[in-house]
Amino acid sequence: MERGFDRVSVNELAEDLGMSVGGLYRYIQTKSDLLVMACESIYGGLRERLAEVATGADLELDDKLRLMIGTYLAECVRNRDQILLMYREYRHLPDQAHRQYQEREVGISSTFADVISTGVRRGEFRPVEALVLAQDIILLGHLPALKGWALRGTEPKIVADEQIELVMSRLLP
């Protein structure tokens, strides 16, 4: 995070971790594996948690969506350093890791899109392009990582509440 992927050696990382280079290589095969690990930590288990809310909570559909978005946004705030790292160093990920990251993000956005589409079909939400709005939600989650400097001093809950209301204002009649 401090110097970027290109400017850090595996030797320096091992030293910072207080372990030998050989010890570090017990956990990774290449330096890029460290980025893969950071990538996996961003959304690990999130899609499943969102799906549980979507299918399990005994709430109105708009309240389910609010809860799902709030859960997602809180996870993004918690992982904002890793999200920023991914934006900055994405090009260094191996192709397989690109696909995994994209699949994970598409899975999360699909979970949002499914709930939005259900609400549109039921007439509870205004007609929208569910996949586009779902991607908007994904990007809103990345806002604290990308524009944290602009939000400095604003409580994450206030940011999340505003973002949720922004999405819901597009959906609710």
PDB file of C-alpha atoms in Angstrom:
ATOM      1  CA  MET A   1       0.000   0.000   0.000  1.00  0.00           C
ATOM      2  CA  GLU A   2       2.794   2.436   0.830  1.00  0.00           C
ATOM      3  CA  ARG A   3       5.032   2.024  -2.218  1.00  0.00           C
ATOM      4  CA  GLY A   4       3.091   0.017  -4.759  1.00  0.00           C
ATOM      5  CA  PHE A   5       3.522  -3.460  -6.145  1.00  0.00           C
ATOM      6  CA  ASP A   6       6.453  -2.698  -8.468  1.00  0.00           C
ATOM      7  CA  ARG A   7       8.534  -1.015  -5.788  1.00  0.00           C
ATOM      8  CA  VAL A   8       8.345  -3.730  -3.163  1.00  0.00           C
ATOM      9  CA  SER A   9      10.414  -6.896  -3.224  1.00  0.00           C
ATOM     10  CA  VAL A  10       9.525 -10.218  -1.669  1.00  0.00           C
ATOM     11  CA  ASN A  11      12.646  -9.847   0.491  1.00  0.00           C
ATOM     12  CA  GLU A  12      11.344  -6.542   1.900  1.00  0.00           C
ATOM     13  CA  LEU A  13       7.919  -8.038   2.529  1.00  0.00           C
ATOM     14  CA  ALA A  14       9.399 -11.002   4.365  1.00  0.00           C
ATOM     15  CA  GLU A  15      11.532  -8.667   6.469  1.00  0.00           C
ATOM     16  CA  ASP A  16       8.515  -6.469   7.310  1.00  0.00           C
ATOM     17  CA  LEU A  17       6.603  -9.587   8.336  1.00  0.00           C
ATOM     18  CA  GLY A  18       9.473 -10.804  10.482  1.00  0.00           C
ATOM     19  CA  MET A  19       9.920 -14.006   8.540  1.00  0.00           C
ATOM     20  CA  SER A  20      12.399 -15.504   6.131  1.00  0.00           C
ATOM     21  CA  VAL A  21      11.883 -15.320   2.375  1.00  0.00           C
ATOM     22  CA  GLY A  22      11.650 -19.116   2.368  1.00  0.00           C
ATOM     23  CA  GLY A  23       9.002 -18.935   5.062  1.00  0.00           C
ATOM     24  CA  LEU A  24       6.984 -16.476   3.007  1.00  0.00           C
ATOM     25  CA  TYR A  25       7.227 -18.735  -0.020  1.00  0.00           C
ATOM     26  CA  ARG A  26       5.488 -21.466   1.991  1.00  0.00           C
ATOM     27  CA  TYR A  27       2.344 -19.323   1.656  1.00  0.00           C
ATOM     28  CA  ILE A  28       2.831 -17.933  -1.844  1.00  0.00           C
ATOM     29  CA  GLN A  29       4.372 -19.096  -5.095  1.00  0.00           C
ATOM     30  CA  THR A  30       4.791 -15.670  -6.687  1.00  0.00           C
ATOM     31  CA  LYS A  31       4.679 -12.069  -5.551  1.00  0.00           C
ATOM     32  CA  SER A  32       1.377 -11.695  -7.442  1.00  0.00           C
ATOM     33  CA  ASP A  33      -0.144 -14.248  -5.059  1.00  0.00           C
ATOM     34  CA  LEU A  34      -0.079 -11.531  -2.396  1.00  0.00           C
ATOM     35  CA  LEU A  35      -2.368  -9.403  -4.538  1.00  0.00           C
ATOM     36  CA  VAL A  36      -4.628 -12.399  -5.104  1.00  0.00           C
ATOM     37  CA  MET A  37      -4.865 -12.864  -1.336  1.00  0.00           C
ATOM     38  CA  ALA A  38      -5.774  -9.186  -0.875  1.00  0.00           C
ATOM     39  CA  CYS A  39      -8.346  -9.495  -3.650  1.00  0.00           C
ATOM     40  CA  GLU A  40      -9.938 -12.551  -2.054  1.00  0.00           C
ATOM     41  CA  SER A  41     -10.200 -10.797   1.281  1.00  0.00           C
ATOM     42  CA  ILE A  42     -12.366  -8.011  -0.157  1.00  0.00           C
ATOM     43  CA  TYR A  43     -15.524  -9.971  -0.933  1.00  0.00           C
ATOM     44  CA  GLY A  44     -14.949 -13.275   0.848  1.00  0.00           C
ATOM     45  CA  GLY A  45     -18.365 -14.712   1.735  1.00  0.00           C
ATOM     46  CA  LEU A  46     -20.182 -11.459   0.963  1.00  0.00           C
ATOM     47  CA  ARG A  47     -22.343 -12.828  -1.844  1.00  0.00           C
ATOM     48  CA  GLU A  48     -23.568 -15.602   0.425  1.00  0.00           C
ATOM     49  CA  ARG A  49     -24.433 -13.122   3.195  1.00  0.00           C
ATOM     50  CA  LEU A  50     -26.343 -10.941   0.731  1.00  0.00           C
ATOM     51  CA  ALA A  51     -28.205 -13.968  -0.626  1.00  0.00           C
ATOM     52  CA  GLU A  52     -29.205 -14.932   2.913  1.00  0.00           C
ATOM     53  CA  VAL A  53     -30.720 -11.490   3.444  1.00  0.00           C
ATOM     54  CA  ALA A  54     -32.469 -11.643   0.060  1.00  0.00           C
ATOM     55  CA  THR A  55     -34.020 -15.041   0.676  1.00  0.00           C
ATOM     56  CA  GLY A  56     -34.246 -15.298   4.430  1.00  0.00           C
ATOM     57  CA  ALA A  57     -35.253 -12.047   6.007  1.00  0.00           C
ATOM     58  CA  ASP A  58     -38.965 -11.648   6.719  1.00  0.00           C
ATOM     59  CA  LEU A  59     -39.027  -8.073   5.449  1.00  0.00           C
ATOM     60  CA  GLU A  60     -40.647  -6.079   2.702  1.00  0.00           C
ATOM     61  CA  LEU A  61     -38.629  -6.135  -0.500  1.00  0.00           C
ATOM     62  CA  ASP A  62     -37.496  -2.508  -0.168  1.00  0.00           C
ATOM     63  CA  ASP A  63     -36.283  -3.165   3.381  1.00  0.00           C
ATOM     64  CA  LYS A  64     -34.417  -6.268   2.215  1.00  0.00           C
ATOM     65  CA  LEU A  65     -32.684  -4.242  -0.457  1.00  0.00           C
ATOM     66  CA  ARG A  66     -31.799  -1.520   2.039  1.00  0.00           C
ATOM     67  CA  LEU A  67     -30.321  -4.131   4.380  1.00  0.00           C
ATOM     68  CA  MET A  68     -28.394  -5.755   1.520  1.00  0.00           C
ATOM     69  CA  ILE A  69     -26.962  -2.433   0.356  1.00  0.00           C
ATOM     70  CA  GLY A  70     -26.061  -1.469   3.929  1.00  0.00           C
ATOM     71  CA  THR A  71     -24.292  -4.802   4.426  1.00  0.00           C
ATOM     72  CA  TYR A  72     -22.368  -4.355   1.188  1.00  0.00           C
ATOM     73  CA  LEU A  73     -21.407  -0.752   1.923  1.00  0.00           C
ATOM     74  CA  ALA A  74     -20.197  -1.634   5.429  1.00  0.00           C
ATOM     75  CA  GLU A  75     -18.022  -4.406   3.975  1.00  0.00           C
ATOM     76  CA  CYS A  76     -16.562  -1.974   1.445  1.00  0.00           C
ATOM     77  CA  VAL A  77     -15.725   0.529   4.196  1.00  0.00           C
ATOM     78  CA  ARG A  78     -14.085  -2.246   6.181  1.00  0.00           C
ATOM     79  CA  ASN A  79     -12.021  -3.244   3.120  1.00  0.00           C
ATOM     80  CA  ARG A  80     -11.393   0.187   1.620  1.00  0.00           C
ATOM     81  CA  ASP A  81      -7.609  -0.219   1.707  1.00  0.00           C
ATOM     82  CA  GLN A  82      -7.815  -3.486  -0.233  1.00  0.00           C
ATOM     83  CA  ILE A  83     -10.290  -1.976  -2.720  1.00  0.00           C
ATOM     84  CA  LEU A  84      -7.952   0.939  -3.372  1.00  0.00           C
ATOM     85  CA  LEU A  85      -5.077  -1.505  -3.745  1.00  0.00           C
ATOM     86  CA  MET A  86      -7.043  -3.470  -6.339  1.00  0.00           C
ATOM     87  CA  TYR A  87      -7.784  -0.364  -8.374  1.00  0.00           C
ATOM     88  CA  ARG A  88      -4.157   0.633  -8.251  1.00  0.00           C
ATOM     89  CA  GLU A  89      -2.552  -2.764  -8.838  1.00  0.00           C
ATOM     90  CA  TYR A  90      -5.212  -4.705 -10.778  1.00  0.00           C
ATOM     91  CA  ARG A  91      -2.964  -4.948 -13.840  1.00  0.00           C
ATOM     92  CA  HIS A  92      -0.509  -7.059 -11.821  1.00  0.00           C
ATOM     93  CA  LEU A  93      -3.040  -9.783 -11.064  1.00  0.00           C
ATOM     94  CA  PRO A  94      -2.717 -12.974 -13.097  1.00  0.00           C
ATOM     95  CA  ASP A  95      -5.459 -13.558 -15.689  1.00  0.00           C
ATOM     96  CA  GLN A  96      -7.110 -16.247 -13.552  1.00  0.00           C
ATOM     97  CA  ALA A  97      -7.314 -13.827 -10.621  1.00  0.00           C
ATOM     98  CA  HIS A  98      -8.858 -11.179 -12.919  1.00  0.00           C
ATOM     99  CA  ARG A  99     -11.572 -13.654 -13.842  1.00  0.00           C
ATOM    100  CA  GLN A 100     -12.168 -14.695 -10.228  1.00  0.00           C
ATOM    101  CA  TYR A 101     -12.425 -11.089  -9.053  1.00  0.00           C
ATOM    102  CA  GLN A 102     -14.773 -10.191 -11.897  1.00  0.00           C
ATOM    103  CA  GLU A 103     -16.921 -13.281 -11.286  1.00  0.00           C
ATOM    104  CA  ARG A 104     -17.160 -12.489  -7.594  1.00  0.00           C
ATOM    105  CA  GLU A 105     -18.189  -8.898  -8.295  1.00  0.00           C
ATOM    106  CA  VAL A 106     -20.680  -9.960 -10.992  1.00  0.00           C
ATOM    107  CA  GLY A 107     -22.147 -12.442  -8.519  1.00  0.00           C
ATOM    108  CA  ILE A 108     -22.651  -9.721  -5.944  1.00  0.00           C
ATOM    109  CA  SER A 109     -24.193  -7.333  -8.461  1.00  0.00           C
ATOM    110  CA  SER A 110     -26.442 -10.146  -9.739  1.00  0.00           C
ATOM    111  CA  THR A 111     -27.755 -10.643  -6.223  1.00  0.00           C
ATOM    112  CA  PHE A 112     -28.759  -6.975  -6.133  1.00  0.00           C
ATOM    113  CA  ALA A 113     -30.155  -7.154  -9.681  1.00  0.00           C
ATOM    114  CA  ASP A 114     -32.315 -10.175  -8.792  1.00  0.00           C
ATOM    115  CA  VAL A 115     -33.958  -8.339  -5.898  1.00  0.00           C
ATOM    116  CA  ILE A 116     -34.418  -5.205  -7.992  1.00  0.00           C
ATOM    117  CA  SER A 117     -35.918  -7.208 -10.884  1.00  0.00           C
ATOM    118  CA  THR A 118     -38.286  -8.969  -8.509  1.00  0.00           C
ATOM    119  CA  GLY A 119     -39.447  -5.615  -7.163  1.00  0.00           C
ATOM    120  CA  VAL A 120     -39.982  -4.269 -10.680  1.00  0.00           C
ATOM    121  CA  ARG A 121     -41.958  -7.392 -11.673  1.00  0.00           C
ATOM    122  CA  ARG A 122     -44.143  -7.114  -8.589  1.00  0.00           C
ATOM    123  CA  GLY A 123     -44.755  -3.426  -9.203  1.00  0.00           C
ATOM    124  CA  GLU A 124     -43.062  -2.471  -5.929  1.00  0.00           C
ATOM    125  CA  PHE A 125     -40.213  -0.697  -7.749  1.00  0.00           C
ATOM    126  CA  ARG A 126     -40.276   1.583 -10.747  1.00  0.00           C
ATOM    127  CA  PRO A 127     -39.007   0.107 -13.993  1.00  0.00           C
ATOM    128  CA  VAL A 128     -35.194   0.304 -14.171  1.00  0.00           C
ATOM    129  CA  GLU A 129     -32.325  -1.519 -15.811  1.00  0.00           C
ATOM    130  CA  ALA A 130     -31.610  -3.758 -12.836  1.00  0.00           C
ATOM    131  CA  LEU A 131     -28.084  -4.703 -13.902  1.00  0.00           C
ATOM    132  CA  VAL A 132     -27.102  -1.063 -14.391  1.00  0.00           C
ATOM    133  CA  LEU A 133     -28.469  -0.042 -11.004  1.00  0.00           C
ATOM    134  CA  ALA A 134     -26.759  -3.049  -9.406  1.00  0.00           C
ATOM    135  CA  GLN A 135     -23.432  -1.891 -10.866  1.00  0.00           C
ATOM    136  CA  ASP A 136     -24.150   1.593  -9.522  1.00  0.00           C
ATOM    137  CA  ILE A 137     -24.453   0.022  -6.064  1.00  0.00           C
ATOM    138  CA  ILE A 138     -21.094  -1.718  -6.555  1.00  0.00           C
ATOM    139  CA  LEU A 139     -19.460   1.576  -7.496  1.00  0.00           C
ATOM    140  CA  LEU A 140     -21.083   3.401  -4.570  1.00  0.00           C
ATOM    141  CA  GLY A 141     -19.420   0.867  -2.302  1.00  0.00           C
ATOM    142  CA  HIS A 142     -16.045   1.791  -3.734  1.00  0.00           C
ATOM    143  CA  LEU A 143     -16.569   5.510  -3.079  1.00  0.00           C
ATOM    144  CA  PRO A 144     -14.925   5.558   0.383  1.00  0.00           C
ATOM    145  CA  ALA A 145     -11.809   3.914  -1.074  1.00  0.00           C
ATOM    146  CA  LEU A 146     -11.625   6.152  -4.114  1.00  0.00           C
ATOM    147  CA  LYS A 147     -12.789   9.441  -2.607  1.00  0.00           C
ATOM    148  CA  GLY A 148     -12.102   8.985   1.090  1.00  0.00           C
ATOM    149  CA  TRP A 149     -10.236  12.281   1.124  1.00  0.00           C
ATOM    150  CA  ALA A 150     -13.432  14.076   0.063  1.00  0.00           C
ATOM    151  CA  LEU A 151     -15.496  12.335   2.742  1.00  0.00           C
ATOM    152  CA  ARG A 152     -13.026  12.877   5.571  1.00  0.00           C
ATOM    153  CA  GLY A 153     -14.894  13.752   8.737  1.00  0.00           C
ATOM    154  CA  THR A 154     -18.195  12.275   7.550  1.00  0.00           C
ATOM    155  CA  GLU A 155     -19.326   9.231   9.481  1.00  0.00           C
ATOM    156  CA  PRO A 156     -19.478   6.075   7.320  1.00  0.00           C
ATOM    157  CA  LYS A 157     -23.075   5.475   8.461  1.00  0.00           C
ATOM    158  CA  ILE A 158     -24.133   8.888   7.155  1.00  0.00           C
ATOM    159  CA  VAL A 159     -22.432   8.177   3.827  1.00  0.00           C
ATOM    160  CA  ALA A 160     -24.136   4.763   3.630  1.00  0.00           C
ATOM    161  CA  ASP A 161     -27.551   6.178   4.542  1.00  0.00           C
ATOM    162  CA  GLU A 162     -27.249   8.802   1.794  1.00  0.00           C
ATOM    163  CA  GLN A 163     -26.153   6.192  -0.734  1.00  0.00           C
ATOM    164  CA  ILE A 164     -29.006   3.863   0.172  1.00  0.00           C
ATOM    165  CA  GLU A 165     -31.521   6.682  -0.166  1.00  0.00           C
ATOM    166  CA  LEU A 166     -30.020   7.625  -3.523  1.00  0.00           C
ATOM    167  CA  VAL A 167     -30.636   4.109  -4.858  1.00  0.00           C
ATOM    168  CA  MET A 168     -34.063   3.796  -3.265  1.00  0.00           C
ATOM    169  CA  SER A 169     -35.184   7.164  -4.645  1.00  0.00           C
ATOM    170  CA  ARG A 170     -34.680   5.718  -8.117  1.00  0.00           C
ATOM    171  CA  LEU A 171     -36.770   2.655  -7.279  1.00  0.00           C
ATOM    172  CA  LEU A 172     -39.618   3.705  -5.043  1.00  0.00           C
ATOM    173  CA  PRO A 173     -42.722   5.218  -6.659  1.00  0.00           C
TER     174      PRO A 173
END
